Amino acid sequence: MRAIVENSAELTGQLRIPASKSFTHRALLVAGLISGGTIYHPLDSEDNRATQEILPRFGSRLREMDSSLEIVAADRPGITTDRLEVGESGTLLRFLLPLCSVLPGPERVRIVGRGTLKKRSNVELVRAFRQNDLELSGTGDDHTVPICCYPGQSVSDRIIRISARTTSQLVSGWLIALATIGGGTVEVSGQLVSKPYVDMTVELLQRAGITIEAAETGQYRVERTAVKPLDYTVPGDYSSAAFHIVGGLLTAGTVRLDGLQPDDLQADRKLLKLLQKLGAKINWINRNTSNPGLELTGPFRPPPFTFDAGDCPDLVPVLA
């Protein structure tokens, strides 16, 4: 393939940003395992499709509409198969490990993947489970997929202690798993990397009626109280929007982006605060309505800056 790229002095127009993959993953699992409900504008990506196809293996029922997904959660979720396919989604893998350890199911469940996921080490994940006296094993010294889980392991009346210095996804996975079985406590030791992604999980669980108490000690206490359907519109993805935001500001013209939420918990929303601090012209149109628009006016020449991308590594390429 040959691609010709030409410089443009101006970008002008209006565009709807694709939905957030991270929020879509979480909304599907919370509705599918806990509350049921309707998810509006979910992202249709390979990773999210893998999550959607997993849900019936836990007893959920789904009906696809034009721009929404109606979900009925099982009264008593359990694993109905001994093999689960996650594709190349590392996020889905980490979300499933706690679920496949504590929910009822067959004696052993193999979680399989493909592509790059088959080469990723899961040593730290396996170590985290074994330190909590939970059985889990991967393939080879690196514990790559397939990974074997052993359903029905009890975690009642004890605290799940994990380190989240490399990924926060296991914390989110445990929050969802504990909410599914009725409650429990997770304690995070050390620094919690990418905390905004845990905040996203907490927000969706709370929308579904799950009570979560977060303490300064790093403990998350989960209690299943008055569960209610999760009727949720997935917001636009700030990671995808970042390139349009920067492109609209670096060139002359005015660009409007729809689908984003001004008070979103996504870590990549920090891009807007940085650009505004540097002097970029950014304005919200219809901010307090159900369909706000982000208006960007260029050209803008940013001065030198320093930015901590520890919670939002996806921003590094576009900032560079």
XYZ file of C-alpha atoms in Angstrom:
320
model
C 0.000 0.000 0.000
C 1.184 3.520 -0.792
C -0.132 6.490 1.182
C 0.329 10.141 0.238
C 0.075 12.601 3.133
C -0.354 16.275 2.323
C -0.136 19.144 4.780
C -3.323 21.094 5.435
C -3.342 24.669 6.694
C -6.893 24.381 7.958
C -9.196 21.850 9.579
C -12.886 22.705 9.803
C -15.935 20.559 10.485
C -17.945 18.503 12.936
C -17.296 14.904 14.032
C -18.785 12.449 16.538
C -16.063 10.711 18.545
C -16.288 6.894 18.867
C -17.428 5.557 22.246
C -14.962 4.724 25.004
C -13.637 1.166 24.886
C -12.842 1.209 28.615
C -16.332 2.328 29.614
C -17.909 -0.156 27.166
C -16.010 -3.096 28.734
C -17.136 -2.114 32.214
C -20.748 -1.309 31.305
C -21.189 -4.675 29.559
C -19.812 -6.630 32.514
C -21.731 -4.713 35.193
C -25.026 -5.012 33.311
C -24.376 -8.595 32.207
C -23.298 -9.973 35.565
C -25.096 -7.810 38.103
C -27.899 -5.465 37.108
C -29.104 -5.900 33.541
C -30.097 -2.757 31.679
C -29.615 -1.039 28.337
C -26.230 0.174 27.090
C -26.537 2.948 24.497
C -23.857 3.598 21.838
C -21.409 0.873 22.989
C -18.186 0.750 20.998
C -18.220 -2.051 18.434
C -14.563 -3.098 18.508
C -12.919 -6.526 18.512
C -12.094 -6.271 22.228
C -15.590 -5.124 23.217
C -17.162 -7.751 20.961
C -15.169 -10.390 22.869
C -16.653 -9.099 26.143
C -20.156 -9.117 24.663
C -19.769 -12.697 23.424
C -18.503 -13.849 26.842
C -21.633 -12.743 28.728
C -23.971 -15.600 27.640
C -21.376 -18.012 29.106
C -22.317 -16.524 32.486
C -26.063 -16.912 31.932
C -26.790 -13.418 30.564
C -29.206 -12.748 27.713
C -28.525 -10.014 25.149
C -30.479 -8.357 22.357
C -28.758 -6.037 19.889
C -30.628 -2.970 18.655
C -29.517 -0.330 16.137
C -27.491 1.732 18.612
C -28.003 -0.049 21.914
C -27.710 -3.389 23.653
C -30.426 -4.733 25.970
C -29.032 -7.047 28.652
C -30.767 -9.367 31.128
C -28.460 -10.621 33.877
C -28.822 -14.140 35.262
C -30.468 -14.428 38.670
C -27.496 -16.474 39.843
C -24.517 -15.923 37.535
C -22.289 -18.911 36.981
C -19.853 -20.181 34.359
C -21.572 -22.524 31.920
C -18.509 -23.643 29.910
C -14.964 -24.859 30.555
C -13.419 -22.631 27.857
C -13.575 -18.847 27.439
C -12.107 -16.899 24.499
C -10.835 -13.341 25.080
C -9.251 -12.690 21.679
C -6.413 -10.181 22.085
C -8.014 -8.281 24.965
C -5.712 -8.115 27.970
C -8.324 -6.001 29.747
C -10.978 -8.695 29.430
C -8.495 -11.346 30.593
C -7.731 -9.446 33.802
C -11.420 -8.782 34.435
C -12.271 -12.475 34.015
C -9.628 -13.973 36.315
C -11.369 -12.994 39.583
C -14.812 -13.875 38.185
C -13.675 -17.315 37.046
C -12.115 -17.956 40.450
C -15.083 -17.148 42.685
C -18.239 -17.841 40.636
C -19.650 -21.388 40.474
C -18.811 -23.402 37.377
C -17.011 -26.500 36.123
C -13.980 -27.873 37.953
C -11.604 -25.982 35.662
C -12.004 -23.144 33.134
C -9.380 -22.441 30.463
C -9.133 -18.827 29.299
C -7.573 -18.724 25.844
C -6.415 -15.830 23.685
C -4.713 -15.154 20.393
C -2.251 -12.837 18.681
C -0.036 -10.704 20.894
C -1.854 -11.828 24.051
C -0.261 -15.274 23.693
C 3.176 -13.705 24.255
C 2.363 -11.553 27.291
C 3.684 -12.642 30.683
C 1.135 -13.059 33.469
C 3.604 -13.914 36.231
C 2.539 -11.019 38.459
C -1.150 -11.839 38.038
C -0.631 -15.465 39.018
C 1.517 -14.394 41.971
C -1.233 -12.006 43.143
C -3.780 -14.838 43.233
C -1.503 -17.335 44.937
C -0.590 -14.802 47.623
C -4.306 -14.784 48.455
C -4.405 -18.614 48.560
C -6.302 -18.776 45.256
C -5.351 -21.340 42.652
C -4.457 -20.038 39.182
C -1.947 -21.246 36.594
C -0.817 -20.165 33.152
C 1.282 -21.812 30.469
C 5.059 -22.095 30.880
C 7.332 -20.054 33.110
C 5.678 -16.790 32.022
C 2.159 -18.111 32.700
C 0.929 -17.012 29.271
C -2.510 -17.929 27.974
C -4.156 -20.389 28.106
C -4.656 -19.700 31.817
C -6.513 -22.192 33.998
C -8.939 -20.902 36.641
C -10.673 -23.004 39.267
C -14.234 -21.756 39.951
C -15.983 -21.754 43.292
C -13.040 -20.697 45.469
C -14.233 -18.937 48.613
C -13.178 -15.393 49.485
C -15.811 -14.757 52.162
C -14.754 -13.141 55.437
C -11.293 -12.169 54.213
C -9.610 -9.274 52.450
C -8.195 -9.666 48.947
C -4.777 -7.988 48.991
C -3.142 -7.044 45.693
C -0.466 -4.743 44.304
C -1.461 -2.451 41.439
C 1.930 -0.967 40.599
C 1.816 -2.180 36.975
C -1.909 -2.331 36.165
C -5.168 -1.280 37.788
C -7.271 -3.730 35.775
C -7.049 -6.491 38.372
C -8.462 -4.086 40.972
C -11.420 -3.365 38.676
C -11.841 -7.075 38.049
C -12.053 -7.803 41.762
C -14.535 -4.963 42.364
C -16.849 -6.402 39.696
C -16.390 -9.970 40.943
C -17.122 -9.083 44.571
C -20.194 -7.077 43.552
C -21.387 -10.118 41.569
C -21.147 -12.532 44.532
C -22.630 -10.116 47.077
C -19.726 -8.124 48.490
C -16.255 -8.177 49.968
C -13.111 -6.094 50.433
C -10.092 -5.389 48.228
C -6.956 -3.809 49.677
C -4.461 -2.199 47.300
C -0.884 -2.054 48.548
C 1.537 0.601 47.345
C 0.865 3.026 44.525
C -2.282 2.490 42.467
C -1.275 3.138 38.860
C -3.983 4.461 36.511
C -6.396 5.151 39.365
C -8.884 6.985 37.064
C -9.687 3.625 35.469
C -10.631 2.201 38.878
C -12.769 5.307 39.441
C -14.585 4.481 36.188
C -15.374 0.985 37.490
C -16.586 2.371 40.813
C -18.843 4.884 39.045
C -20.590 2.225 36.945
C -21.030 -0.140 39.901
C -22.554 2.686 41.925
C -24.910 3.519 39.041
C -26.064 -0.105 39.262
C -26.854 0.254 42.976
C -23.657 -1.245 44.409
C -22.302 0.466 47.528
C -18.532 0.990 47.480
C -16.603 2.611 50.309
C -13.060 3.682 49.453
C -10.677 4.347 52.348
C -7.389 6.245 52.382
C -5.712 3.000 53.440
C -6.308 1.628 49.935
C -9.278 -0.534 50.888
C -12.407 -0.797 48.749
C -15.375 -2.272 50.606
C -18.044 -3.590 48.245
C -21.624 -4.239 49.344
C -24.473 -5.397 47.130
C -27.521 -3.489 48.358
C -30.353 -2.171 46.136
C -29.346 -3.281 42.640
C -30.990 -1.384 39.789
C -30.769 -1.645 35.968
C -27.789 0.073 34.383
C -29.267 2.252 31.635
C -26.147 3.961 30.393
C -24.943 5.975 27.389
C -21.272 5.264 26.745
C -19.359 8.553 26.426
C -16.930 9.352 23.635
C -13.341 8.172 23.980
C -10.820 10.863 24.899
C -7.947 8.675 23.636
C -9.471 8.673 20.152
C -10.423 12.341 20.423
C -6.908 13.436 21.379
C -5.646 13.460 17.790
C -8.637 15.475 16.561
C -8.279 17.886 19.483
C -4.607 18.568 18.797
C -5.123 18.660 15.015
C -7.957 21.142 15.341
C -5.849 23.420 17.517
C -2.603 23.328 15.521
C -4.294 24.389 12.282
C -6.499 27.330 11.372
C -10.264 26.850 11.476
C -12.851 25.611 13.951
C -13.527 21.954 14.755
C -16.490 20.661 16.813
C -16.330 17.236 18.430
C -19.529 15.568 19.697
C -19.954 12.615 22.052
C -17.479 13.716 24.723
C -18.539 14.559 28.275
C -16.987 17.578 30.061
C -16.968 15.900 33.497
C -15.849 12.458 32.322
C -13.625 10.327 34.581
C -11.399 9.168 31.709
C -7.734 9.818 32.488
C -7.070 11.192 29.001
C -9.365 14.147 29.689
C -6.289 15.691 31.358
C -5.268 16.700 27.828
C -7.855 19.492 27.845
C -6.575 20.954 31.126
C -3.015 20.944 29.794
C -3.934 22.631 26.504
C -6.081 25.262 28.211
C -3.225 25.994 30.616
C -0.951 26.502 27.607
C -3.386 29.002 26.092
C -5.417 26.944 23.597
C -8.903 28.140 22.600
C -11.256 25.406 23.854
C -14.950 25.928 24.476
C -17.876 23.675 25.435
C -21.096 24.201 23.459
C -24.356 23.189 25.216
C -22.245 22.001 28.157
C -25.162 21.200 30.482
C -27.245 19.283 27.941
C -27.314 15.630 26.906
C -25.336 16.433 23.742
C -22.487 18.832 24.548
C -19.957 19.734 21.884
C -16.264 20.544 22.229
C -15.250 23.492 20.032
C -11.592 23.989 19.115
C -10.221 27.058 17.357
C -6.699 27.312 15.896
C -4.011 28.015 15.054
C -2.244 27.430 18.354
C 1.506 27.243 18.984
C 2.154 25.600 22.351
C 5.098 26.765 24.466
C 7.442 24.171 26.016
C 5.741 22.139 28.733
C 6.173 19.270 31.179
C 3.413 16.686 31.591
C 3.051 13.622 33.832
C 1.423 10.893 31.713
C 1.606 8.211 34.392
C -2.193 7.832 34.524
C -2.730 8.444 30.801
C 0.076 6.846 28.738
C -2.069 6.839 25.572
C -1.529 10.611 25.362
C 2.248 10.327 24.921
C 2.280 9.919 21.100
C -0.052 12.830 20.354
C 1.697 15.100 22.861
C 5.054 14.248 21.297
